[in-house]
């Protein structure tokens, strides 16, 4: 279900995303426990590089997708030259008329930069994509930690019991 929503959002991003200037900020919106944002360029120049910045509050896992549908007969073709997140390249899934690139990466808290390089952009070309960030949940203590905690409670209980035995008792005749 998440993947269907993700790819639907990516398709919508290709149609409604604003053109990128020197650097565009991607606004991440909370959706079902993730932070999700769309990006894209409806009418890129013949060739160039678009930069997108976004910020995440904590460490976590990021999944990104960028795609372009181009048909040479309708002047919509565009070729990606590079797609990177903080210098790490996206994986190329397909090229040609339908270009698709994805990334799955663990990232740290703070600002990140997405760079989209392209060439051969025709008159009606466009591209769009989606990024989805999932924060890492707080971890469960390891078994050794649980063992030490239980041992500590046992030591405190033993010390309290031992203290009670050693107290002097007063008897009245």
PDB file of C-alpha atoms in Angstrom:
ATOM      1  CA  UNK A   1       0.000   0.000   0.000  1.00  0.00           C
ATOM      2  CA  UNK A   2       2.847   2.377   0.870  1.00  0.00           C
ATOM      3  CA  UNK A   3       4.579   1.704  -2.453  1.00  0.00           C
ATOM      4  CA  UNK A   4       1.411   2.454  -4.420  1.00  0.00           C
ATOM      5  CA  UNK A   5       0.993   5.773  -2.599  1.00  0.00           C
ATOM      6  CA  UNK A   6       4.682   6.516  -3.090  1.00  0.00           C
ATOM      7  CA  UNK A   7       4.642   5.927  -6.865  1.00  0.00           C
ATOM      8  CA  UNK A   8       1.336   7.797  -7.239  1.00  0.00           C
ATOM      9  CA  UNK A   9       2.912  10.764  -5.471  1.00  0.00           C
ATOM     10  CA  UNK A  10       5.948  10.513  -7.733  1.00  0.00           C
ATOM     11  CA  UNK A  11       3.778  10.591 -10.835  1.00  0.00           C
ATOM     12  CA  UNK A  12       1.902  13.615  -9.500  1.00  0.00           C
ATOM     13  CA  UNK A  13       5.195  15.323  -8.692  1.00  0.00           C
ATOM     14  CA  UNK A  14       6.287  15.026 -12.298  1.00  0.00           C
ATOM     15  CA  UNK A  15       3.203  16.957 -13.353  1.00  0.00           C
ATOM     16  CA  UNK A  16       2.893  19.653 -10.669  1.00  0.00           C
ATOM     17  CA  UNK A  17       6.404  20.357  -9.377  1.00  0.00           C
ATOM     18  CA  UNK A  18       7.758  23.873  -9.730  1.00  0.00           C
ATOM     19  CA  UNK A  19      10.940  24.505 -11.723  1.00  0.00           C
ATOM     20  CA  UNK A  20      14.138  24.523  -9.697  1.00  0.00           C
ATOM     21  CA  UNK A  21      16.285  27.617  -9.430  1.00  0.00           C
ATOM     22  CA  UNK A  22      19.765  27.802  -7.875  1.00  0.00           C
ATOM     23  CA  UNK A  23      18.595  25.693  -4.932  1.00  0.00           C
ATOM     24  CA  UNK A  24      15.025  24.784  -4.030  1.00  0.00           C
ATOM     25  CA  UNK A  25      13.903  23.635  -0.589  1.00  0.00           C
ATOM     26  CA  UNK A  26      11.881  20.432  -0.409  1.00  0.00           C
ATOM     27  CA  UNK A  27       9.251  20.687   2.323  1.00  0.00           C
ATOM     28  CA  UNK A  28       8.901  17.336   4.071  1.00  0.00           C
ATOM     29  CA  UNK A  29       5.340  16.617   5.229  1.00  0.00           C
ATOM     30  CA  UNK A  30       4.485  13.965   7.875  1.00  0.00           C
ATOM     31  CA  UNK A  31       2.536  11.085   6.299  1.00  0.00           C
ATOM     32  CA  UNK A  32       1.911   7.817   8.184  1.00  0.00           C
ATOM     33  CA  UNK A  33       5.054   7.973  10.342  1.00  0.00           C
ATOM     34  CA  UNK A  34       7.337   9.204   7.540  1.00  0.00           C
ATOM     35  CA  UNK A  35       8.388  12.595   6.224  1.00  0.00           C
ATOM     36  CA  UNK A  36       7.648  12.859   2.502  1.00  0.00           C
ATOM     37  CA  UNK A  37       8.363  15.545  -0.084  1.00  0.00           C
ATOM     38  CA  UNK A  38       8.052  16.017  -3.845  1.00  0.00           C
ATOM     39  CA  UNK A  39      10.375  17.765  -6.266  1.00  0.00           C
ATOM     40  CA  UNK A  40      10.706  18.267  -9.995  1.00  0.00           C
ATOM     41  CA  UNK A  41      11.058  20.625 -12.927  1.00  0.00           C
ATOM     42  CA  UNK A  42       8.315  21.122 -15.529  1.00  0.00           C
ATOM     43  CA  UNK A  43      10.371  22.900 -18.180  1.00  0.00           C
ATOM     44  CA  UNK A  44      14.105  22.484 -17.650  1.00  0.00           C
ATOM     45  CA  UNK A  45      16.580  24.280 -19.902  1.00  0.00           C
ATOM     46  CA  UNK A  46      18.329  22.253 -22.617  1.00  0.00           C
ATOM     47  CA  UNK A  47      20.882  20.964 -20.097  1.00  0.00           C
ATOM     48  CA  UNK A  48      21.845  21.761 -16.529  1.00  0.00           C
ATOM     49  CA  UNK A  49      21.801  20.748 -12.887  1.00  0.00           C
ATOM     50  CA  UNK A  50      19.000  21.426 -10.399  1.00  0.00           C
ATOM     51  CA  UNK A  51      19.724  21.430  -6.656  1.00  0.00           C
ATOM     52  CA  UNK A  52      17.200  20.636  -3.925  1.00  0.00           C
ATOM     53  CA  UNK A  53      17.816  21.014  -0.179  1.00  0.00           C
ATOM     54  CA  UNK A  54      15.924  19.378   2.686  1.00  0.00           C
ATOM     55  CA  UNK A  55      16.450  18.913   6.406  1.00  0.00           C
ATOM     56  CA  UNK A  56      15.628  15.923   8.624  1.00  0.00           C
ATOM     57  CA  UNK A  57      15.384  16.125  12.440  1.00  0.00           C
ATOM     58  CA  UNK A  58      17.009  12.780  13.315  1.00  0.00           C
ATOM     59  CA  UNK A  59      18.887   9.881  11.763  1.00  0.00           C
ATOM     60  CA  UNK A  60      16.880   7.452   9.683  1.00  0.00           C
ATOM     61  CA  UNK A  61      16.321   5.764   6.355  1.00  0.00           C
ATOM     62  CA  UNK A  62      15.592   7.627   3.130  1.00  0.00           C
ATOM     63  CA  UNK A  63      14.035   6.255  -0.043  1.00  0.00           C
ATOM     64  CA  UNK A  64      14.106   8.426  -3.150  1.00  0.00           C
ATOM     65  CA  UNK A  65      12.707   8.148  -6.642  1.00  0.00           C
ATOM     66  CA  UNK A  66      13.087  10.351  -9.731  1.00  0.00           C
ATOM     67  CA  UNK A  67      11.675   9.703 -13.170  1.00  0.00           C
ATOM     68  CA  UNK A  68      11.039  11.201 -16.564  1.00  0.00           C
ATOM     69  CA  UNK A  69       8.759  10.041 -19.362  1.00  0.00           C
ATOM     70  CA  UNK A  70       9.876  11.187 -22.775  1.00  0.00           C
ATOM     71  CA  UNK A  71       8.664  10.543 -26.275  1.00  0.00           C
ATOM     72  CA  UNK A  72      10.782  12.048 -29.041  1.00  0.00           C
ATOM     73  CA  UNK A  73       7.759  12.551 -31.279  1.00  0.00           C
ATOM     74  CA  UNK A  74       6.057  14.835 -28.720  1.00  0.00           C
ATOM     75  CA  UNK A  75       9.197  16.799 -27.725  1.00  0.00           C
ATOM     76  CA  UNK A  76       9.136  15.487 -24.130  1.00  0.00           C
ATOM     77  CA  UNK A  77      12.471  13.616 -23.965  1.00  0.00           C
ATOM     78  CA  UNK A  78      15.029  14.325 -21.214  1.00  0.00           C
ATOM     79  CA  UNK A  79      18.172  12.351 -20.301  1.00  0.00           C
ATOM     80  CA  UNK A  80      19.584  12.241 -16.741  1.00  0.00           C
ATOM     81  CA  UNK A  81      23.364  12.698 -16.566  1.00  0.00           C
ATOM     82  CA  UNK A  82      23.612  12.293 -12.781  1.00  0.00           C
ATOM     83  CA  UNK A  83      21.277  12.013  -9.821  1.00  0.00           C
ATOM     84  CA  UNK A  84      22.956  12.174  -6.407  1.00  0.00           C
ATOM     85  CA  UNK A  85      22.081  12.624  -2.738  1.00  0.00           C
ATOM     86  CA  UNK A  86      24.985  14.208  -0.835  1.00  0.00           C
ATOM     87  CA  UNK A  87      27.317  12.888  -3.552  1.00  0.00           C
ATOM     88  CA  UNK A  88      25.951   9.313  -3.492  1.00  0.00           C
ATOM     89  CA  UNK A  89      24.550   8.230  -6.868  1.00  0.00           C
ATOM     90  CA  UNK A  90      21.041   6.907  -7.343  1.00  0.00           C
ATOM     91  CA  UNK A  91      20.629   3.420  -8.859  1.00  0.00           C
ATOM     92  CA  UNK A  92      19.553   3.499 -12.503  1.00  0.00           C
ATOM     93  CA  UNK A  93      16.513   1.281 -12.989  1.00  0.00           C
ATOM     94  CA  UNK A  94      15.703   2.180 -16.586  1.00  0.00           C
ATOM     95  CA  UNK A  95      16.805   4.596 -19.301  1.00  0.00           C
ATOM     96  CA  UNK A  96      15.555   5.631 -22.711  1.00  0.00           C
ATOM     97  CA  UNK A  97      11.991   6.853 -23.115  1.00  0.00           C
ATOM     98  CA  UNK A  98      11.154   6.168 -19.470  1.00  0.00           C
ATOM     99  CA  UNK A  99      14.023   7.009 -17.126  1.00  0.00           C
ATOM    100  CA  UNK A 100      13.816   5.854 -13.529  1.00  0.00           C
ATOM    101  CA  UNK A 101      16.384   6.118 -10.735  1.00  0.00           C
ATOM    102  CA  UNK A 102      16.034   5.222  -7.040  1.00  0.00           C
ATOM    103  CA  UNK A 103      18.041   5.355  -3.820  1.00  0.00           C
ATOM    104  CA  UNK A 104      17.700   3.715  -0.410  1.00  0.00           C
ATOM    105  CA  UNK A 105      20.144   5.211   2.069  1.00  0.00           C
ATOM    106  CA  UNK A 106      20.603   5.737   5.807  1.00  0.00           C
ATOM    107  CA  UNK A 107      21.187   9.418   6.542  1.00  0.00           C
ATOM    108  CA  UNK A 108      21.982  11.488   9.614  1.00  0.00           C
ATOM    109  CA  UNK A 109      20.152  14.448  11.098  1.00  0.00           C
ATOM    110  CA  UNK A 110      20.640  17.828   9.393  1.00  0.00           C
ATOM    111  CA  UNK A 111      20.629  19.318   5.898  1.00  0.00           C
ATOM    112  CA  UNK A 112      21.018  17.251   2.739  1.00  0.00           C
ATOM    113  CA  UNK A 113      21.359  18.141  -0.947  1.00  0.00           C
ATOM    114  CA  UNK A 114      19.789  16.349  -3.896  1.00  0.00           C
ATOM    115  CA  UNK A 115      21.390  17.093  -7.281  1.00  0.00           C
ATOM    116  CA  UNK A 116      19.685  16.310 -10.613  1.00  0.00           C
ATOM    117  CA  UNK A 117      21.842  16.661 -13.745  1.00  0.00           C
ATOM    118  CA  UNK A 118      20.210  16.392 -17.180  1.00  0.00           C
ATOM    119  CA  UNK A 119      20.838  16.964 -20.897  1.00  0.00           C
ATOM    120  CA  UNK A 120      18.925  16.884 -24.183  1.00  0.00           C
ATOM    121  CA  UNK A 121      15.822  18.391 -22.545  1.00  0.00           C
ATOM    122  CA  UNK A 122      13.259  19.115 -25.242  1.00  0.00           C
ATOM    123  CA  UNK A 123      10.556  21.790 -25.339  1.00  0.00           C
ATOM    124  CA  UNK A 124       7.877  19.916 -23.329  1.00  0.00           C
ATOM    125  CA  UNK A 125      10.136  17.769 -21.127  1.00  0.00           C
ATOM    126  CA  UNK A 126       9.844  17.417 -17.354  1.00  0.00           C
ATOM    127  CA  UNK A 127      10.928  15.223 -14.477  1.00  0.00           C
ATOM    128  CA  UNK A 128       9.665  14.613 -10.970  1.00  0.00           C
ATOM    129  CA  UNK A 129      10.319  12.583  -7.888  1.00  0.00           C
ATOM    130  CA  UNK A 130       9.560  11.843  -4.265  1.00  0.00           C
ATOM    131  CA  UNK A 131      11.709  11.371  -1.183  1.00  0.00           C
ATOM    132  CA  UNK A 132      10.440   9.587   1.900  1.00  0.00           C
ATOM    133  CA  UNK A 133      12.292   9.658   5.230  1.00  0.00           C
ATOM    134  CA  UNK A 134      11.593   7.241   8.098  1.00  0.00           C
ATOM    135  CA  UNK A 135      13.161   8.120  11.470  1.00  0.00           C
ATOM    136  CA  UNK A 136      14.934   5.325  13.337  1.00  0.00           C
ATOM    137  CA  UNK A 137      12.836   4.219  16.319  1.00  0.00           C
ATOM    138  CA  UNK A 138      14.353   4.120  19.801  1.00  0.00           C
ATOM    139  CA  UNK A 139      16.126   0.821  20.330  1.00  0.00           C
ATOM    140  CA  UNK A 140      15.210  -1.989  22.695  1.00  0.00           C
ATOM    141  CA  UNK A 141      17.865  -2.705  25.348  1.00  0.00           C
ATOM    142  CA  UNK A 142      20.136  -5.672  24.688  1.00  0.00           C
ATOM    143  CA  UNK A 143      19.781  -8.863  26.763  1.00  0.00           C
ATOM    144  CA  UNK A 144      22.975  -8.048  28.697  1.00  0.00           C
ATOM    145  CA  UNK A 145      21.454  -4.720  29.767  1.00  0.00           C
ATOM    146  CA  UNK A 146      18.297  -6.460  30.982  1.00  0.00           C
ATOM    147  CA  UNK A 147      20.430  -9.022  32.859  1.00  0.00           C
ATOM    148  CA  UNK A 148      22.419  -6.315  34.651  1.00  0.00           C
ATOM    149  CA  UNK A 149      19.236  -4.471  35.593  1.00  0.00           C
ATOM    150  CA  UNK A 150      17.647  -7.627  37.072  1.00  0.00           C
ATOM    151  CA  UNK A 151      20.899  -8.442  38.897  1.00  0.00           C
ATOM    152  CA  UNK A 152      20.897  -4.907  40.353  1.00  0.00           C
ATOM    153  CA  UNK A 153      17.324  -5.252  41.633  1.00  0.00           C
ATOM    154  CA  UNK A 154      18.260  -8.607  43.170  1.00  0.00           C
ATOM    155  CA  UNK A 155      21.297  -7.049  44.905  1.00  0.00           C
ATOM    156  CA  UNK A 156      19.179  -4.223  46.350  1.00  0.00           C
ATOM    157  CA  UNK A 157      16.559  -6.718  47.605  1.00  0.00           C
ATOM    158  CA  UNK A 158      19.293  -8.912  49.134  1.00  0.00           C
ATOM    159  CA  UNK A 159      20.889  -5.931  50.868  1.00  0.00           C
ATOM    160  CA  UNK A 160      17.545  -4.878  52.362  1.00  0.00           C
ATOM    161  CA  UNK A 161      16.884  -8.415  53.629  1.00  0.00           C
ATOM    162  CA  UNK A 162      20.375  -8.730  55.119  1.00  0.00           C
ATOM    163  CA  UNK A 163      20.022  -5.391  56.925  1.00  0.00           C
ATOM    164  CA  UNK A 164      16.762  -6.528  58.522  1.00  0.00           C
ATOM    165  CA  UNK A 165      18.348  -9.703  59.978  1.00  0.00           C
ATOM    166  CA  UNK A 166      21.212  -7.838  61.624  1.00  0.00           C
ATOM    167  CA  UNK A 167      19.027  -5.454  63.673  1.00  0.00           C
ATOM    168  CA  UNK A 168      18.995  -5.928  67.441  1.00  0.00           C
ATOM    169  CA  UNK A 169      15.756  -7.173  68.884  1.00  0.00           C
ATOM    170  CA  UNK A 170      14.449  -5.963  72.175  1.00  0.00           C
ATOM    171  CA  UNK A 171      12.325  -8.306  74.275  1.00  0.00           C
ATOM    172  CA  UNK A 172      10.292  -7.380  77.260  1.00  0.00           C
ATOM    173  CA  UNK A 173       9.745 -10.023  79.947  1.00  0.00           C
TER     174      UNK A 173
END
